[in-house]
PDB file of C-alpha atoms and ligand atoms in Angstrom:
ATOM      1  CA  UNK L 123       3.726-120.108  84.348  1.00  0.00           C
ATOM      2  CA  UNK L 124       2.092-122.662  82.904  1.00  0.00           C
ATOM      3  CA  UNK L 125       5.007-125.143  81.969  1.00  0.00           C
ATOM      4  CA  UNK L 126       4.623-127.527  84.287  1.00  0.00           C
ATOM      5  CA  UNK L 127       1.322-127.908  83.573  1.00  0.00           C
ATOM      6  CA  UNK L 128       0.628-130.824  81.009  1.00  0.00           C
ATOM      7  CA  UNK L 129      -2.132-131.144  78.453  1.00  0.00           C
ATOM      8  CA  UNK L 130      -2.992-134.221  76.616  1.00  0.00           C
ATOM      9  CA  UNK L 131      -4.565-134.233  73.456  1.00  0.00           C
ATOM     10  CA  UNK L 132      -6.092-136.323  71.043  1.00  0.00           C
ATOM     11  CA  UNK L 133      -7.134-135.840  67.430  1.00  0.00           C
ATOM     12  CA  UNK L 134      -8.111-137.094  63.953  1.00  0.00           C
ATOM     13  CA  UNK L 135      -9.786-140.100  63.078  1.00  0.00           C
ATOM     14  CA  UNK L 136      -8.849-144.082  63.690  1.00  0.00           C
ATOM     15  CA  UNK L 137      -8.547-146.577  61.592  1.00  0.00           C
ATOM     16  CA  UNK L 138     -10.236-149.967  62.041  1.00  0.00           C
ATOM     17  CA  UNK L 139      -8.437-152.752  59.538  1.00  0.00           C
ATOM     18  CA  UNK L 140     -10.141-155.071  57.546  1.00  0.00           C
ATOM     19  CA  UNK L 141      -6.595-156.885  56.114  1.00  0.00           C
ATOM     20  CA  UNK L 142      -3.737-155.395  55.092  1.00  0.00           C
ATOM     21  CA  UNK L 143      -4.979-153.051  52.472  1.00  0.00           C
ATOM     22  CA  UNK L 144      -8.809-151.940  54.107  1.00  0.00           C
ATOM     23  CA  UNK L 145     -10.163-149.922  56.930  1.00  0.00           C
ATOM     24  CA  UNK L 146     -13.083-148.550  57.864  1.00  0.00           C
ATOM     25  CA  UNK L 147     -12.719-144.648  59.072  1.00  0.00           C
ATOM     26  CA  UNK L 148     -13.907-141.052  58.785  1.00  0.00           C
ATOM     27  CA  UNK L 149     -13.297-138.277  57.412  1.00  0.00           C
ATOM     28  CA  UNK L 150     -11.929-136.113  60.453  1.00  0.00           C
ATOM     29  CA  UNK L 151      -9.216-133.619  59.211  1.00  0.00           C
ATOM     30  CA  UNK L 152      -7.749-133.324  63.161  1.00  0.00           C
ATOM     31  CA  UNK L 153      -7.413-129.649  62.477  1.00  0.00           C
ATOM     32  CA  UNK L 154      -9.763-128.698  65.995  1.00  0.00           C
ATOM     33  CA  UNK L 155      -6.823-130.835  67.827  1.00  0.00           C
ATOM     34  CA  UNK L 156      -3.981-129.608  66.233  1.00  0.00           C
ATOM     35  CA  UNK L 157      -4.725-125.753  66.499  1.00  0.00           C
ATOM     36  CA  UNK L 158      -5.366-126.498  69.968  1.00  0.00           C
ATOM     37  CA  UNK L 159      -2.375-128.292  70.397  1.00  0.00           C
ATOM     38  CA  UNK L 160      -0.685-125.708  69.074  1.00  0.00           C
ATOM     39  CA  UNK L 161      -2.766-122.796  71.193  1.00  0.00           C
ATOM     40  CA  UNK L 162      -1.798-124.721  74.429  1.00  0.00           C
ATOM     41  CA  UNK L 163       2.160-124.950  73.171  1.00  0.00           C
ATOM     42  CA  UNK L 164       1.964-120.959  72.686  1.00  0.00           C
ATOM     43  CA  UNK L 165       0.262-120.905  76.269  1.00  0.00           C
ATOM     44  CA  UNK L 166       3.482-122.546  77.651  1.00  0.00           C
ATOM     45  CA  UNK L 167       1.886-125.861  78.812  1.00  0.00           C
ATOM     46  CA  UNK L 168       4.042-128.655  78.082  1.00  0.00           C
ATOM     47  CA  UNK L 169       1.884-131.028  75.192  1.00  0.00           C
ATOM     48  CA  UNK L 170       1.202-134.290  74.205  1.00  0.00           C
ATOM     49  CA  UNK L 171      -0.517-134.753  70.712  1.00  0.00           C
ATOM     50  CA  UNK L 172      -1.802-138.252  70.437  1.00  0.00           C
ATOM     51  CA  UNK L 173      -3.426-138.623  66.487  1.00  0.00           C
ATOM     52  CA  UNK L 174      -4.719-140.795  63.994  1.00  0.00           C
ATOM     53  CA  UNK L 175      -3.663-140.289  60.391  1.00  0.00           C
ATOM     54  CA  UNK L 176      -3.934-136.884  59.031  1.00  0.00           C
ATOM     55  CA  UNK L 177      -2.414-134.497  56.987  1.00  0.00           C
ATOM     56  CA  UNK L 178      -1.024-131.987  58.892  1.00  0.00           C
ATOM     57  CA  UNK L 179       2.646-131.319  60.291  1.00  0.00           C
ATOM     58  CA  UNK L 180       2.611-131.710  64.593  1.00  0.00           C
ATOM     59  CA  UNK L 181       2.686-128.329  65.856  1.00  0.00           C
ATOM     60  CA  UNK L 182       6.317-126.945  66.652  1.00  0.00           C
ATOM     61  CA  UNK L 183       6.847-127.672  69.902  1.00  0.00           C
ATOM     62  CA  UNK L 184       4.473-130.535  70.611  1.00  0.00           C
ATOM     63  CA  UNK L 185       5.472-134.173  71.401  1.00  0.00           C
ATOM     64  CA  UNK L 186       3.571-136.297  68.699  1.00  0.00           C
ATOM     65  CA  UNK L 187       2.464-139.808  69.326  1.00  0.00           C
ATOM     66  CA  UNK L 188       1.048-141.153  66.329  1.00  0.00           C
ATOM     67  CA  UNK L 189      -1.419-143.888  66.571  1.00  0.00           C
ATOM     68  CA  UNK L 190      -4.228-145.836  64.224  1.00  0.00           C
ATOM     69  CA  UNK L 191      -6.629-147.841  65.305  1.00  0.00           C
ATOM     70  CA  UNK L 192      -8.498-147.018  68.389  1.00  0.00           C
ATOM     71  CA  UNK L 193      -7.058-149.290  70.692  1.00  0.00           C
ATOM     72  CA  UNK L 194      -3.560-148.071  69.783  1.00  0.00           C
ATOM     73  CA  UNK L 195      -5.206-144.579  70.937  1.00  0.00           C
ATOM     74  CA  UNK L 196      -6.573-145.956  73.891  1.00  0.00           C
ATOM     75  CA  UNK L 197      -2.864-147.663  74.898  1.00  0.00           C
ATOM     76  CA  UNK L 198      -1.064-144.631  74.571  1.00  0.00           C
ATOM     77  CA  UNK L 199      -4.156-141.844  76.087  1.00  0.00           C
ATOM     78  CA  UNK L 200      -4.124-144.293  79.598  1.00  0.00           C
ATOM     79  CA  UNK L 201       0.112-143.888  79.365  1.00  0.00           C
ATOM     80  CA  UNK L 202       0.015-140.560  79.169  1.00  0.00           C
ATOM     81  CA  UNK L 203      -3.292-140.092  81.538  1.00  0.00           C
ATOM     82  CA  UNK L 204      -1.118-139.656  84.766  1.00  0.00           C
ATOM     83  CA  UNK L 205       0.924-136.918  84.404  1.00  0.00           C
ATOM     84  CA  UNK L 206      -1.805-134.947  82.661  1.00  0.00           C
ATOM     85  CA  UNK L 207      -3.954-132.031  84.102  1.00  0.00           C
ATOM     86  CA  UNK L 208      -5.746-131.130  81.125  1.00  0.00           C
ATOM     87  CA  UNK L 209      -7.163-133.601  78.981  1.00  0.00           C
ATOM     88  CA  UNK L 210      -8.877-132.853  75.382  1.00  0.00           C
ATOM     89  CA  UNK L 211     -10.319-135.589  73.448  1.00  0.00           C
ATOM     90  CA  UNK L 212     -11.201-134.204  69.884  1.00  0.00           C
ATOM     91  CA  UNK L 213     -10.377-137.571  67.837  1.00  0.00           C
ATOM     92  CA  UNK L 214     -13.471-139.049  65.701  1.00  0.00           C
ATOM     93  CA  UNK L 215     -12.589-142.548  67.336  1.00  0.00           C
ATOM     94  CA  UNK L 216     -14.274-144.970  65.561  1.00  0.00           C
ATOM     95  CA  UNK L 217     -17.016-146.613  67.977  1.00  0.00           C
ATOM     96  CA  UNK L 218     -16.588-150.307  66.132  1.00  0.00           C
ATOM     97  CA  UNK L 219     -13.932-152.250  64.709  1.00  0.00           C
ATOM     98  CA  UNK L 220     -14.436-155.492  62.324  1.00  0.00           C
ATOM     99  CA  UNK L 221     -14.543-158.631  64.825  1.00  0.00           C
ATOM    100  CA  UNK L 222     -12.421-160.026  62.495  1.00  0.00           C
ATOM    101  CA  UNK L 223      -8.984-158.543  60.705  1.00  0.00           C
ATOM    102  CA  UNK L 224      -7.721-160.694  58.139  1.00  0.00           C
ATOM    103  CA  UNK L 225      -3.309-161.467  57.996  1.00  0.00           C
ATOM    104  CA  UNK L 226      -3.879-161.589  54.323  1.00  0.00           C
ATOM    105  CA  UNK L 227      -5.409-159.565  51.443  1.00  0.00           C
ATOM    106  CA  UNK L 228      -9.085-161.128  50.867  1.00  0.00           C
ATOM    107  CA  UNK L 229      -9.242-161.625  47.021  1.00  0.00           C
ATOM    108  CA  UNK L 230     -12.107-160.235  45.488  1.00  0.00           C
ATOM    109  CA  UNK L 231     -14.206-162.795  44.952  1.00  0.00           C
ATOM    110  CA  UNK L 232     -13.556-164.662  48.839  1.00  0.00           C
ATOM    111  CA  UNK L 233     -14.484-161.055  50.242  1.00  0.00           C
ATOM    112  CA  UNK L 234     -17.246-160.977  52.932  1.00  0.00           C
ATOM    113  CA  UNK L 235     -21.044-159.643  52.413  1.00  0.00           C
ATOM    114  CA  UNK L 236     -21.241-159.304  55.766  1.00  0.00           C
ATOM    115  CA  UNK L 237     -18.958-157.827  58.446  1.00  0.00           C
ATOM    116  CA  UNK L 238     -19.415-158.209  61.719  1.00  0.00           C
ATOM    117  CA  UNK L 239     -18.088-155.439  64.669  1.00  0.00           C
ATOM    118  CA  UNK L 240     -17.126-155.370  68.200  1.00  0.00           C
ATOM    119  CA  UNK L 241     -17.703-152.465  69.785  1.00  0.00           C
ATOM    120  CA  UNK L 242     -14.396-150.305  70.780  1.00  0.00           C
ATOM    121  CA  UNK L 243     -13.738-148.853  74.189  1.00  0.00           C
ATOM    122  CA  UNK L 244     -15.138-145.037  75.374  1.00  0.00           C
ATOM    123  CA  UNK L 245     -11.493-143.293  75.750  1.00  0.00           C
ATOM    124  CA  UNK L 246     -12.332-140.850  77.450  1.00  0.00           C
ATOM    125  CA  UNK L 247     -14.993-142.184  79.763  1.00  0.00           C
ATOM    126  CA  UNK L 248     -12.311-144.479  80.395  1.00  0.00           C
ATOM    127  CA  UNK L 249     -10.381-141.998  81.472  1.00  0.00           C
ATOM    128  CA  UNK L 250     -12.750-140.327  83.244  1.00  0.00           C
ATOM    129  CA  UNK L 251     -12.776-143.046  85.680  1.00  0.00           C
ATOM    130  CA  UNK L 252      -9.473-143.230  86.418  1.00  0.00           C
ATOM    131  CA  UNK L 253      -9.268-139.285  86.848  1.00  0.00           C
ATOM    132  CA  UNK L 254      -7.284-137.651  89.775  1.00  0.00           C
ATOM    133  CA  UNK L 255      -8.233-134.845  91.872  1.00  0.00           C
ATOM    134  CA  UNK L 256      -7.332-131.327  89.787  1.00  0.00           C
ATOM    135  CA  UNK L 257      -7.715-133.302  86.039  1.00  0.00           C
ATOM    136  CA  UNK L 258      -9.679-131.388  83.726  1.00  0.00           C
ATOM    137  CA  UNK L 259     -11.485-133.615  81.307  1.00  0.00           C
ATOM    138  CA  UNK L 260     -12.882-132.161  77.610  1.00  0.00           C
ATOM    139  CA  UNK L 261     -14.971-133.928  75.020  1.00  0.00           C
ATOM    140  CA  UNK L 262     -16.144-133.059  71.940  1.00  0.00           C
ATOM    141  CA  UNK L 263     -19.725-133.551  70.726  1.00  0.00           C
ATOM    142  CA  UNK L 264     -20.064-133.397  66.846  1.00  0.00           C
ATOM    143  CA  UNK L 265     -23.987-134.034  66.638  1.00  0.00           C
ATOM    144  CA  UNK L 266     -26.364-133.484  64.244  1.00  0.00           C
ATOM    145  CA  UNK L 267     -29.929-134.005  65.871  1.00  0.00           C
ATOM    146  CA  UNK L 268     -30.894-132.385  68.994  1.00  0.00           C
ATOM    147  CA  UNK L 269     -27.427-131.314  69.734  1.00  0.00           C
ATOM    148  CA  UNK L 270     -28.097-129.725  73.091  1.00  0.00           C
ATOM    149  CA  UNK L 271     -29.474-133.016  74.818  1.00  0.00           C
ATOM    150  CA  UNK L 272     -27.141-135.083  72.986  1.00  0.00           C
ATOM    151  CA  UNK L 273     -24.269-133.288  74.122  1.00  0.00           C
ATOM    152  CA  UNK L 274     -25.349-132.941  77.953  1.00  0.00           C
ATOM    153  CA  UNK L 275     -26.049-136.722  77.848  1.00  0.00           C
ATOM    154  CA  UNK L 276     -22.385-137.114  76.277  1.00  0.00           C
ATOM    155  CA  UNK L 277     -21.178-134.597  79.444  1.00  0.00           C
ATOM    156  CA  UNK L 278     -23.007-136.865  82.232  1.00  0.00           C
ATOM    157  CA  UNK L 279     -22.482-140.210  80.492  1.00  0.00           C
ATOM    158  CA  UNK L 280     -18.625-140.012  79.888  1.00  0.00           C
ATOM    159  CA  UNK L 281     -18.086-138.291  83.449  1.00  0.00           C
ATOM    160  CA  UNK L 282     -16.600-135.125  81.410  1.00  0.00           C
ATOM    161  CA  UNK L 283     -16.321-131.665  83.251  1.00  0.00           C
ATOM    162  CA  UNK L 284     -16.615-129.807  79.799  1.00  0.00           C
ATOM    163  CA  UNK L 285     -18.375-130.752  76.348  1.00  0.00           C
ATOM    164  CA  UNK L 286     -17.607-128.831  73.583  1.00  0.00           C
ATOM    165  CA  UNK L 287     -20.578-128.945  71.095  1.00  0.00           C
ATOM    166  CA  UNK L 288     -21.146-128.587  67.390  1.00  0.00           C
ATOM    167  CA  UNK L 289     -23.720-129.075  64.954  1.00  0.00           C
ATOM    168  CA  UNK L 290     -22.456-130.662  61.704  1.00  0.00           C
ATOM    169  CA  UNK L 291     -25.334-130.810  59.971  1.00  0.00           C
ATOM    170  CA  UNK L 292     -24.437-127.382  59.412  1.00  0.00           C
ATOM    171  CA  UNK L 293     -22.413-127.993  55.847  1.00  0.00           C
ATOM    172  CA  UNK L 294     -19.747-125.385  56.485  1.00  0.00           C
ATOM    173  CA  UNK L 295     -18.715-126.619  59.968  1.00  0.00           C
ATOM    174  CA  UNK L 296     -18.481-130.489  59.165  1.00  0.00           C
ATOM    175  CA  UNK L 297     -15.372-132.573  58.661  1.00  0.00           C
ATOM    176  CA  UNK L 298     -12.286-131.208  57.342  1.00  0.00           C
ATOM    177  CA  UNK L 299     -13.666-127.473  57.700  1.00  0.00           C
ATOM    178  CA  UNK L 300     -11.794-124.584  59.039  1.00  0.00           C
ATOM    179  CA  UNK L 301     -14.077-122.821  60.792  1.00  0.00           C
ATOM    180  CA  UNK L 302     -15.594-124.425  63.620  1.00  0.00           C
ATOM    181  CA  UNK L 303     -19.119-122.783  66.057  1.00  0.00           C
ATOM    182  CA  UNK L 304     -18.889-124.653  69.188  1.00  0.00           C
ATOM    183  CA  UNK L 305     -20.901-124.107  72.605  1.00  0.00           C
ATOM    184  CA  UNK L 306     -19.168-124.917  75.407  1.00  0.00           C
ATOM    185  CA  UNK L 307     -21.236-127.082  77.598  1.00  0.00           C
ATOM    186  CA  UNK L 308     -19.985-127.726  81.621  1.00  0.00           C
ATOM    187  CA  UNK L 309     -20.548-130.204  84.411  1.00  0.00           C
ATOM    188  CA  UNK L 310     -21.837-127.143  86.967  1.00  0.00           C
ATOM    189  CA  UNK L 311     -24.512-126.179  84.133  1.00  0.00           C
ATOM    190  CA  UNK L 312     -22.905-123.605  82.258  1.00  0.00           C
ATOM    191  CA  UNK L 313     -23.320-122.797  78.647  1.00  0.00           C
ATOM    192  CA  UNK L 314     -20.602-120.320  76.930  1.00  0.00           C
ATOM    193  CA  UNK L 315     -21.173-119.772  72.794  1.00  0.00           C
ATOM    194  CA  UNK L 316     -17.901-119.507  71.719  1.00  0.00           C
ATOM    195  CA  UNK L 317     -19.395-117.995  68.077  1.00  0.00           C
ATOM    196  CA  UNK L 318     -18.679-119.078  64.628  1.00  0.00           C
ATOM    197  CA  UNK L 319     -14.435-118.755  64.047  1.00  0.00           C
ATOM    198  CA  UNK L 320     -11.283-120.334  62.651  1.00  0.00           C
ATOM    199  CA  UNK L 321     -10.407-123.338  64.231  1.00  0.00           C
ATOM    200  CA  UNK L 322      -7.552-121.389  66.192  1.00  0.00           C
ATOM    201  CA  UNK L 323      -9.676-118.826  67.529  1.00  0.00           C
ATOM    202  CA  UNK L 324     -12.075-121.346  69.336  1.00  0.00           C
ATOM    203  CA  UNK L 325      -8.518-123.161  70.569  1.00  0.00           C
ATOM    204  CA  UNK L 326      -8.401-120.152  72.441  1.00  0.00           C
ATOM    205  CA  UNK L 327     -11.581-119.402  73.694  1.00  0.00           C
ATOM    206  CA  UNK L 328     -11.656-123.329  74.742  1.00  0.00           C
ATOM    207  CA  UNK L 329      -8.328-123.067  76.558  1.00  0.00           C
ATOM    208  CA  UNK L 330      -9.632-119.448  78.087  1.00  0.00           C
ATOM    209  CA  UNK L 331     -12.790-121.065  79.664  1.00  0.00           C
ATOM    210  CA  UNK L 332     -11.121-124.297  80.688  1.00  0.00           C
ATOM    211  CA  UNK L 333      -7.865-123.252  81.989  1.00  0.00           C
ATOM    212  CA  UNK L 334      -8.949-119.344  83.035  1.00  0.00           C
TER     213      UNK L 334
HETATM  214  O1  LIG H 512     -18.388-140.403  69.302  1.00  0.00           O
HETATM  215  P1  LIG H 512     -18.971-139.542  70.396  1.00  0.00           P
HETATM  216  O2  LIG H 512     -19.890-138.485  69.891  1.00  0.00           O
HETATM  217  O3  LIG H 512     -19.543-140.339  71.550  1.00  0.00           O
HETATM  218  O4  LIG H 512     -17.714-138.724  70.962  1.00  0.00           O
HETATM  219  C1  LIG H 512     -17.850-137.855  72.058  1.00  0.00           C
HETATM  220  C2  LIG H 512     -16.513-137.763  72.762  1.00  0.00           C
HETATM  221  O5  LIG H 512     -16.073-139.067  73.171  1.00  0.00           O
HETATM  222  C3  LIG H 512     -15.377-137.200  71.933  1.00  0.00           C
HETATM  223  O6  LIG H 512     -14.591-136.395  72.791  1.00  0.00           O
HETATM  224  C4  LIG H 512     -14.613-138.440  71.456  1.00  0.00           C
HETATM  225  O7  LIG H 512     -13.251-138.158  71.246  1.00  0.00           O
HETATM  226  C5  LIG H 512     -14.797-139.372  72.642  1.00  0.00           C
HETATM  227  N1  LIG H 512     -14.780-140.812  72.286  1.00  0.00           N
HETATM  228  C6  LIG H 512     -13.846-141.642  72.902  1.00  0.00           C
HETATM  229  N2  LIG H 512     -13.825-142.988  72.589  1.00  0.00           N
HETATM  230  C7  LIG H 512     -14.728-143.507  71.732  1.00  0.00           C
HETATM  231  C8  LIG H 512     -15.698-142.673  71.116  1.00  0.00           C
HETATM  232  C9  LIG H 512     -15.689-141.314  71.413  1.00  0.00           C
HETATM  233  O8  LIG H 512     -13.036-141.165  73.693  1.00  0.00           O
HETATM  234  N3  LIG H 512     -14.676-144.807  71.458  1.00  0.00           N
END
């Protein structure tokens, strides 16, 4: 039933060069977008997993785009965009890159005290604003002060029609974890705990509430 539906998704961290040999990053383990990668495969929705570097295996099933810096994300998220009715963005992107990336190694001793960064595109609010009638739109809101308002301002800010919230100040739900406790935040006001659960389980009660 569902396998003409399509459902983008994007996960893990990016990687914003230096030179050849540095990057700045994060530590995001993609596992929230992989297990629901792999949720929406069992579902029968036909899936596109756009990541950054990780170490996990692409779901069986899943078409894999691998991708590294956030403008390589970007590039291949707006190709994909069209044909997409659900959307998921779970990838840490990284929100700067170095103004500069050097073509060569920078010795030691010639390396930079200062870096300076450009800002990188919002993904998904891009998106967002190119969205067609029927596109669902997710976000993820990893906060750790004031999660609530940060999230709804995420929500209204990024034109999303769900947020899916977590506090990772919490030390067993941060990066890399496998249990996740998200509440799922939407456009029309509602609020839907989805609990504290493996990563796969909250794939499901995500997909559940966002494609009922
Ligand atoms: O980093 P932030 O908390 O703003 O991320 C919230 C949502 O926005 C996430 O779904 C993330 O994938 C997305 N995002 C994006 N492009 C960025 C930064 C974040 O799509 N440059």
């Amino acid at each position: 039933m569902n396998k003409n539906i399509k459902c983008l998704i994007s996960a893990g961290p990016t990687r914003e060069w230096i030179d050849p040999v540095r990057f700045i990053s994060n530590p995001s383990s993609g596992k929230m977008g992989y297990a629901l990668a792999e949720e929406a495969f069992n579902r029968g929705f036909s899936v596109d997993l756009v990541s950054g570097p990780v170490h996990l295996e692409g779901p069986q099933g899943v078409r894999l785009h691998k991708v590294e810096t956030a403008i390589e994300m970007e590039k291949t998220m707006l190709a994909l965009f069209q044909d997409a009715q659900i959307i998921i963005m779970t990838a840490a992107v990284c929100d700067h890159r170095p103004r500069e990336c050097w073509e060569e190694k920078r010795k030691k001793a010639e390396f930079p005290t200062h870096l300076e960064f450009v800002e990188n595109k919002d993904i998904v609010g891009a998106l967002s604003e190119r969205r067609k009638t029927g596109q669902k739109i997710v976000g993820f809101a990893a906060e750790t002060e004031t999660p609530l308002q940060h999230a709804l301002e995420k929500l209204e800010a990024k034109g999303l029609d769900w947020i899916a919230m977590n506090d990772v100040s919490d030390k067993e739900i941060g990066f890399g974890s496998d249990i996740n406790d998200v509440t799922l935040l939407s456009r029309r006001g509602e609020s839907i705990p989805l609990g504290r659960k493996s990563k796969q389980e909250i794939a499901k009660g995500i997909l559940d509430h966002i494609w009922p």
